[in-house]
């Protein structure tokens, strides 16, 4: 993997000291977030600054984004962008440099970014994100005066079509990068919509958007990208297999040489237990005892008794991917060991019901808060003893990285990025004082049950458990290394481009 892109170490393009990158994403923290994509899109620009990279991000003009803009200058207007009036704004919000596509007909809606208030996909998602991607390709082509990107970097299927527009419609050569955060979401739509996209016929082919007789936005992006990054090396490999490739393993294999696994970093300023505004008792790796009052506060917040057994937590989308049905199936194990489970998240109705039912049956052991609040997530990381991440597949995973930093020991399925970011507490790793958590496999209810029992044993050996916490808190999960890899990739691509041009 990644042979053609293997780093030259050169981060500069054609003698220039800095580089402009246009990031294209449907979510960005703290303005709009349904999951980890937002966290990555929101933290990478800051991390790239020290590499001389100025990243500006194009996001859809959802209400929350428009309302957060500190200043907004119109830079282009569309009388009819796929049938809607639209204005491209340039502005700043929460320290981010943004382009915002203000198209109220597409983005000013009462539901979420992709679904209505009942969780049903908007029927015109194909058009909303095609319009968004078309504008991205125009920015890449020089639409905005005084700011032209050297690279266009698209995230996931919502932004993938921008690379297709650049490839087939733009007169300007701009290197194209696609990051895959989750292969399960592909943006698949009926083929008859192709004629509405304004792309040349050749774009509807096996090398383009055609996907099992439909349109595949992610598939098109994978084909149009000069480089594909996947959010961990393990998941990058996994996507080349039928189990994890979800129908795109053939394309991933064909693009093998251009695929690079780069593990996500986290924003260590937002996730910092020594300066976290959401927690009452701040602490660090040097003052772990100060963490204890947060545990008490958390149990009070969730109405659970202050008994000595382990406090497990899970902050998650309640879905099959995240293995949350497995956790629901083993809650009795936690009750039997006199542990407690704190659950925060939402998702599939059946899984929500299973946890609500468990909380009703075991009110002294299980507490559930449906939904998602950033403030609550921080309190849980600071107070729980262990964080459960039983994902069936996990491209990278951020929750376990936040948990490490907060001294909340991660218990994770051995898959994708989880397997490479957590060091299992086996005998050798414990002896070497390298262990940071528990991994389990097979990823099923039996495997999870055994992991809970292992956790209880370790938890009872206070010195061992505190060692895991300490080692986790010392782990560097910042963007430091991974931002350098993106910078190197951009450098390689622009250098390649210059060679071709010359
Ligand atoms: N119910 C909920 N609603 C809203 N937010 C919630 C939530 N439950 C948890 N969150 C928050 O969303 C983030 C979860 O990020 P993850 O990376 O762990 O998974 P996600 O599947 O969203 O992301 C995908 O993209 C990221 C980024 O590349 C990859 O790390 C990951 O493996 C991949 O599946 C955390 O900030 C968490 O606090």
XYZ file of C-alpha atoms and ligand atoms in Angstrom:
540
model
C 0.000 0.000 0.000
C 1.009 3.557 -0.589
C 4.119 2.752 -2.623
C 3.739 5.554 -5.091
C 3.014 7.920 -2.246
C 5.747 6.743 0.101
C 7.013 9.918 1.664
C 9.761 11.927 0.088
C 9.788 13.961 3.272
C 9.513 17.092 1.166
C 6.655 19.258 2.326
C 7.076 22.227 0.043
C 5.677 22.753 -3.383
C 7.622 24.288 -6.224
C 9.694 26.481 -3.922
C 6.655 27.927 -2.149
C 6.834 27.988 1.654
C 3.154 27.341 2.203
C 0.332 25.450 0.640
C -3.413 26.003 0.383
C -5.666 23.022 0.871
C -9.419 23.008 0.335
C -11.044 20.535 2.714
C -14.573 19.488 1.750
C -16.763 17.974 4.456
C -20.405 17.648 5.459
C -19.592 18.011 9.173
C -17.150 20.000 11.239
C -16.795 20.262 15.016
C -17.988 22.363 16.827
C -20.486 23.633 14.248
C -22.197 20.453 13.052
C -21.500 16.928 14.260
C -23.089 13.515 14.039
C -19.877 11.574 14.712
C -16.127 11.312 14.387
C -15.914 12.842 10.904
C -16.725 16.223 12.476
C -13.984 15.868 15.082
C -11.370 15.061 12.447
C -12.474 17.779 10.009
C -12.492 20.299 12.857
C -9.086 19.483 14.306
C -6.918 18.707 11.272
C -6.700 22.323 9.965
C -5.174 23.523 13.254
C -2.720 20.614 13.285
C -1.543 21.360 9.737
C -0.731 25.007 10.411
C 2.746 24.292 11.738
C 3.513 22.469 8.482
C 2.896 25.650 6.497
C -0.478 24.391 5.309
C -3.447 26.703 5.253
C -6.548 24.586 5.143
C -9.880 26.207 4.414
C -12.982 24.094 4.722
C -16.127 24.094 2.607
C -19.207 23.083 4.613
C -22.927 23.113 3.831
C -24.777 26.123 5.222
C -26.822 24.341 7.859
C -28.579 26.651 10.292
C -26.029 25.938 13.061
C -23.160 26.812 10.717
C -24.686 30.044 9.403
C -25.555 31.160 12.934
C -21.977 30.567 14.137
C -20.251 32.617 11.443
C -18.319 35.547 12.929
C -18.167 37.361 9.648
C -19.441 36.333 6.262
C -18.499 37.784 2.912
C -20.344 36.629 -0.203
C -17.835 35.444 -2.781
C -20.143 33.949 -5.434
C -23.853 33.787 -6.155
C -25.883 31.162 -8.004
C -29.362 31.996 -9.341
C -29.998 28.323 -9.931
C -27.663 25.782 -8.403
C -29.399 22.498 -9.154
C -32.609 24.529 -9.028
C -31.926 26.482 -5.816
C -30.585 29.954 -5.204
C -27.296 29.879 -3.354
C -24.516 32.097 -2.083
C -20.990 31.004 -1.350
C -19.791 32.754 1.796
C -16.262 33.100 3.117
C -15.965 33.537 6.870
C -14.664 32.306 10.180
C -16.234 30.438 13.051
C -14.698 28.858 16.153
C -11.210 29.603 14.838
C -11.871 27.786 11.548
C -11.468 29.347 8.126
C -14.551 28.412 6.175
C -16.364 28.557 2.910
C -20.052 28.013 3.520
C -22.542 27.095 0.842
C -25.615 29.041 1.882
C -28.376 27.295 -0.073
C -31.436 27.433 2.221
C -33.499 25.181 -0.050
C -30.955 22.416 0.488
C -29.564 22.924 3.955
C -31.972 24.960 6.120
C -34.053 22.045 7.365
C -35.439 20.998 10.703
C -33.852 17.494 10.812
C -30.165 16.542 10.862
C -27.534 16.966 8.151
C -28.691 13.872 6.242
C -32.032 12.802 7.681
C -35.329 14.373 8.701
C -36.618 14.531 12.263
C -37.746 10.881 11.997
C -34.289 9.706 10.934
C -35.330 9.122 7.312
C -32.822 10.110 4.595
C -33.813 13.260 2.719
C -34.968 12.071 -0.709
C -32.882 14.731 -2.462
C -29.576 13.899 -0.769
C -28.178 13.043 -4.198
C -28.853 16.609 -5.300
C -27.916 18.418 -2.081
C -24.466 16.868 -2.048
C -24.002 17.077 -5.820
C -24.619 20.844 -5.589
C -22.213 21.068 -2.665
C -19.539 19.105 -4.548
C -19.996 21.084 -7.729
C -19.265 24.313 -5.833
C -16.200 22.662 -4.235
C -14.871 21.871 -7.699
C -15.426 25.469 -8.739
C -13.395 26.724 -5.771
C -10.681 24.264 -6.760
C -10.860 25.725 -10.257
C -10.241 29.276 -9.057
C -13.709 30.666 -8.302
C -12.506 32.641 -5.293
C -10.257 35.619 -5.969
C -6.928 35.580 -4.119
C -7.333 32.034 -2.843
C -6.692 29.019 -4.981
C -6.059 25.593 -3.468
C -2.991 23.504 -4.297
C -4.902 20.391 -3.186
C -8.551 19.448 -2.835
C -9.175 17.021 0.036
C -12.663 15.481 0.274
C -14.085 13.478 3.186
C -16.507 10.552 2.786
C -19.278 10.128 0.218
C -20.935 13.503 0.762
C -17.826 15.246 -0.544
C -16.474 12.537 -2.861
C -18.269 13.804 -5.953
C -16.216 17.023 -5.786
C -13.228 15.004 -7.016
C -15.303 13.631 -9.886
C -16.302 17.162 -10.905
C -12.679 18.301 -10.730
C -11.527 15.343 -12.789
C -14.152 15.579 -15.527
C -15.170 19.239 -15.568
C -12.363 21.437 -14.333
C -9.813 23.018 -16.629
C -7.416 23.405 -13.753
C -5.289 20.460 -12.607
C -5.547 20.178 -8.824
C -4.352 17.031 -7.019
C -7.260 15.201 -5.433
C -7.279 13.425 -2.063
C -10.152 11.383 -0.653
C -10.329 10.271 2.960
C -12.522 7.301 3.798
C -13.849 7.514 7.367
C -16.346 4.712 6.982
C -16.833 2.375 4.023
C -20.359 1.543 5.172
C -21.735 4.867 3.962
C -21.391 5.086 0.203
C -23.974 7.459 -1.260
C -25.660 5.081 -3.700
C -28.424 6.451 -5.928
C -30.404 5.339 -9.001
C -28.540 5.556 -12.307
C -31.207 7.659 -14.032
C -30.093 10.642 -11.909
C -26.770 10.717 -13.736
C -28.168 13.004 -16.432
C -28.965 15.590 -13.718
C -25.375 15.828 -12.504
C -24.001 17.753 -15.481
C -21.103 15.354 -15.971
C -19.843 14.066 -19.324
C -21.048 10.582 -20.374
C -17.626 9.044 -19.776
C -18.043 9.706 -16.049
C -20.704 7.005 -15.983
C -18.361 4.070 -16.392
C -16.603 1.450 -14.365
C -13.689 3.900 -13.934
C -16.148 6.528 -12.786
C -19.457 6.637 -10.960
C -21.076 3.431 -12.188
C -21.633 1.078 -9.244
C -23.505 -2.194 -9.748
C -25.844 -0.444 -12.186
C -26.368 2.525 -9.846
C -24.476 5.708 -9.070
C -21.892 5.408 -6.320
C -20.634 8.749 -5.042
C -17.969 7.200 -2.820
C -17.032 4.810 -5.601
C -16.667 7.721 -8.031
C -14.502 9.569 -5.529
C -12.266 6.524 -5.017
C -11.737 6.322 -8.758
C -11.176 10.055 -9.256
C -8.770 10.522 -6.327
C -5.031 10.763 -6.893
C -4.561 9.480 -3.368
C -6.915 7.718 -0.987
C -6.362 7.905 2.717
C -8.094 5.597 5.161
C -8.204 6.481 8.848
C -5.985 3.627 10.048
C -3.538 1.261 8.326
C -5.422 -1.808 9.605
C -8.769 -0.630 8.249
C -7.051 0.335 4.987
C -6.038 -3.323 4.615
C -9.405 -4.567 5.805
C -11.291 -2.555 3.164
C -9.554 -4.651 0.531
C -11.424 -7.726 1.759
C -15.069 -8.592 1.038
C -15.983 -8.531 4.751
C -15.006 -4.916 5.274
C -14.917 -3.527 1.728
C -18.723 -3.556 1.551
C -18.702 -4.009 -2.212
C -15.817 -1.608 -2.814
C -13.009 -4.090 -2.095
C -12.389 -4.499 -5.834
C -11.839 -0.770 -6.282
C -9.682 -0.608 -3.160
C -7.521 -3.443 -4.462
C -7.225 -1.828 -7.857
C -6.150 1.448 -6.212
C -3.838 -0.374 -3.788
C -0.749 1.664 -4.709
C -2.479 4.933 -3.984
C -3.990 3.955 -0.633
C -2.450 5.202 2.576
C -3.572 4.427 6.130
C -3.177 7.422 8.452
C -4.489 7.029 11.966
C -6.602 9.907 13.311
C -5.314 12.270 15.924
C -7.405 14.066 18.519
C -7.596 17.707 19.493
C -5.661 17.623 22.748
C -6.852 21.122 23.657
C -10.530 20.183 23.435
C -9.895 16.857 25.194
C -7.664 17.873 28.073
C -8.579 16.737 31.602
C -6.335 19.415 33.100
C -8.274 22.238 31.438
C -11.678 20.765 30.595
C -14.470 23.305 31.243
C -17.081 20.522 31.437
C -15.567 18.696 34.408
C -15.575 19.977 37.960
C -12.329 18.402 39.143
C -9.428 18.787 36.739
C -6.502 16.406 36.801
C -3.572 15.130 34.772
C -1.338 12.076 34.518
C 0.681 13.585 37.389
C -2.359 14.017 39.658
C -4.504 10.921 39.003
C -6.032 10.940 42.499
C -7.810 14.177 41.648
C -9.821 12.159 39.154
C -11.783 10.390 41.911
C -14.310 13.158 42.681
C -15.328 13.093 39.012
C -16.291 9.449 39.427
C -18.486 10.342 42.385
C -20.035 13.261 40.505
C -20.740 11.029 37.516
C -22.522 8.397 39.609
C -24.616 11.162 41.211
C -25.427 12.634 37.810
C -26.710 9.275 36.607
C -28.454 8.440 39.892
C -26.314 5.380 40.626
C -25.105 4.359 44.124
C -21.529 4.971 45.269
C -20.518 1.303 45.575
C -16.964 0.046 44.951
C -17.412 -2.148 41.787
C -16.117 -0.971 38.402
C -17.980 1.742 36.493
C -18.168 0.834 32.809
C -19.361 3.351 30.248
C -20.184 3.468 26.573
C -20.680 6.627 24.512
C -21.780 5.555 21.117
C -24.150 5.442 18.234
C -26.394 2.508 19.119
C -25.871 0.505 15.934
C -24.801 -2.859 14.622
C -21.425 -1.432 13.497
C -20.687 -0.346 17.041
C -21.654 -3.766 18.443
C -24.053 -2.169 20.869
C -26.467 -5.080 20.575
C -23.642 -7.253 21.956
C -23.291 -4.985 24.951
C -27.043 -5.015 25.534
C -26.860 -8.820 25.528
C -24.266 -9.019 28.341
C -25.494 -6.414 30.842
C -26.277 -9.231 33.300
C -22.526 -9.896 33.517
C -21.970 -6.333 34.753
C -24.804 -6.696 37.276
C -23.428 -10.016 38.548
C -20.004 -8.516 39.246
C -21.719 -5.599 41.021
C -20.396 -3.199 38.414
C -22.299 -0.345 36.836
C -22.932 0.663 33.265
C -23.437 4.224 32.112
C -24.680 4.499 28.567
C -24.921 7.649 26.485
C -25.935 7.697 22.831
C -28.766 7.054 20.465
C -29.488 5.074 17.361
C -31.482 1.989 16.406
C -34.844 1.860 18.191
C -34.439 -1.810 19.173
C -31.067 -1.251 20.821
C -32.314 1.894 22.585
C -35.213 -0.146 23.912
C -32.925 -2.977 25.089
C -30.867 -0.549 27.199
C -33.884 1.307 28.561
C -35.352 -2.032 29.547
C -32.089 -3.080 31.227
C -31.993 0.206 33.173
C -35.578 -0.412 34.312
C -34.735 -3.944 35.460
C -31.437 -3.018 37.144
C -31.829 0.576 38.339
C -28.930 0.297 40.798
C -26.537 -0.898 38.109
C -27.483 0.576 34.765
C -28.253 4.146 33.781
C -29.022 5.392 30.292
C -29.149 8.847 28.793
C -30.340 8.728 25.208
C -29.129 11.396 22.761
C -25.708 12.925 22.647
C -24.305 15.915 24.471
C -20.661 16.885 24.243
C -20.746 18.129 27.862
C -22.005 14.762 29.137
C -19.460 12.843 27.043
C -16.614 14.756 28.719
C -17.988 14.062 32.210
C -18.251 10.352 31.450
C -14.683 10.135 30.154
C -13.487 11.881 33.314
C -15.474 9.740 35.761
C -15.909 6.187 34.450
C -13.347 3.461 35.158
C -13.529 1.805 31.735
C -14.886 2.667 28.279
C -16.487 -0.132 26.259
C -16.025 -0.042 22.480
C -17.302 -3.391 21.136
C -17.389 -2.404 17.425
C -17.810 -5.072 14.747
C -15.712 -2.837 12.533
C -14.053 0.451 13.364
C -12.110 2.469 10.786
C -10.185 4.309 13.493
C -12.350 5.198 16.481
C -11.931 8.329 18.563
C -13.793 7.415 21.742
C -11.006 5.062 22.849
C -8.446 7.821 22.247
C -10.416 10.311 24.360
C -10.743 7.602 27.011
C -6.965 7.019 27.056
C -6.322 10.697 27.627
C -8.813 10.812 30.500
C -7.518 7.734 32.340
C -10.659 5.763 31.496
C -9.354 2.328 30.499
C -10.569 1.309 27.006
C -11.982 -2.189 26.458
C -12.102 -2.603 22.696
C -12.880 -5.112 19.978
C -9.796 -6.267 18.080
C -10.628 -4.646 14.752
C -9.551 -1.724 12.573
C -8.065 1.269 14.327
C -9.018 -0.074 17.754
C -6.496 -2.881 17.384
C -3.644 -0.507 16.679
C -4.370 2.299 19.146
C -4.842 0.202 22.299
C -2.172 -2.103 23.705
C -3.753 -5.178 25.256
C -2.984 -5.950 28.891
C -1.427 -9.354 28.203
C 1.318 -10.624 30.469
C 4.175 -9.359 28.308
C 2.678 -5.894 27.848
C 1.902 -5.614 31.564
C 5.446 -6.616 32.462
C 6.829 -4.080 30.037
C 4.413 -1.473 31.477
C 3.213 -0.824 27.941
C -0.421 -1.958 28.248
C -3.136 0.676 27.914
C -6.368 -1.347 27.812
C -8.065 -4.602 26.917
C -8.680 -6.004 23.446
C -11.075 -8.839 22.783
C -11.738 -11.221 19.959
C -13.901 -12.849 18.638
C -16.178 -9.856 18.512
C -19.318 -11.463 19.849
C -21.231 -11.565 23.118
C -18.986 -14.380 24.464
C -15.825 -12.421 23.655
C -17.204 -9.320 25.322
C -18.271 -11.279 28.406
C -14.726 -12.638 28.819
C -13.300 -9.136 28.358
C -15.535 -7.857 31.177
C -14.292 -10.654 33.437
C -10.679 -9.865 32.558
C -11.369 -6.219 33.319
C -12.779 -7.095 36.742
C -9.670 -9.110 37.622
C -7.355 -6.288 36.605
C -9.561 -3.719 38.323
C -9.185 -5.582 41.614
C -5.399 -5.263 41.388
C -5.277 -1.543 42.040
C -1.606 -1.193 41.090
C -2.140 -2.891 37.738
C -5.263 -0.869 36.979
C -3.583 2.404 37.900
C -0.677 1.371 35.674
C -3.078 0.982 32.747
C -4.575 4.385 33.465
C -1.175 6.034 33.750
C 0.145 4.442 30.585
C -2.999 5.472 28.691
C -2.728 9.051 29.851
C 0.899 9.154 28.728
C 0.030 7.931 25.220
C 0.402 10.590 22.546
C -2.839 10.535 20.554
C -2.400 14.080 19.279
C -2.236 14.977 15.595
C 1.515 15.416 15.873
C 2.584 12.389 13.803
C -0.455 12.045 11.558
C -0.576 15.707 10.516
C 3.021 15.291 9.348
C 1.904 12.353 7.203
C -0.842 14.386 5.553
C 1.637 17.215 4.962
C 4.043 14.747 3.399
C 1.300 13.331 1.190
C 0.256 16.783 -0.022
C 3.916 17.556 -0.702
C 4.356 14.357 -2.706
C 1.234 14.985 -4.754
C 2.062 18.545 -5.657
C 5.647 17.601 -6.458
C 4.347 14.787 -8.685
C 2.065 17.236 -10.347
C 4.849 19.722 -10.960
C 6.948 16.985 -12.546
C 4.121 16.027 -14.869
C 3.509 19.650 -15.753
C 7.216 20.246 -16.390
N -24.899 8.994 19.402
C -23.997 9.914 19.064
N -24.324 11.011 18.347
C -23.388 11.931 18.009
N -22.088 11.834 18.340
C -21.732 10.775 19.048
C -22.634 9.766 19.435
N -21.962 8.834 20.114
C -20.700 9.232 20.153
N -20.551 10.415 19.542
C -19.329 11.201 19.370
O -18.904 11.036 18.022
C -17.521 10.730 17.984
C -17.405 9.256 17.609
O -16.350 9.129 16.800
P -15.760 7.724 16.346
O -14.548 8.056 15.592
O -15.499 6.879 17.537
O -16.904 7.039 15.489
P -17.784 7.420 14.158
O -18.365 6.130 13.739
O -18.707 8.516 14.465
O -16.748 7.953 13.098
C -16.241 7.443 11.831
O -15.226 8.380 11.463
C -14.235 8.513 12.463
C -13.297 9.630 12.035
O -12.431 9.233 11.031
C -13.521 7.196 12.696
O -12.642 7.372 13.808
C -14.527 6.095 13.002
O -13.869 4.849 13.110
C -15.600 6.065 11.922
O -16.563 5.062 12.178
C -16.990 11.035 19.346
O -16.640 12.395 19.427
C -18.189 10.740 20.248
O -18.145 11.410 21.459
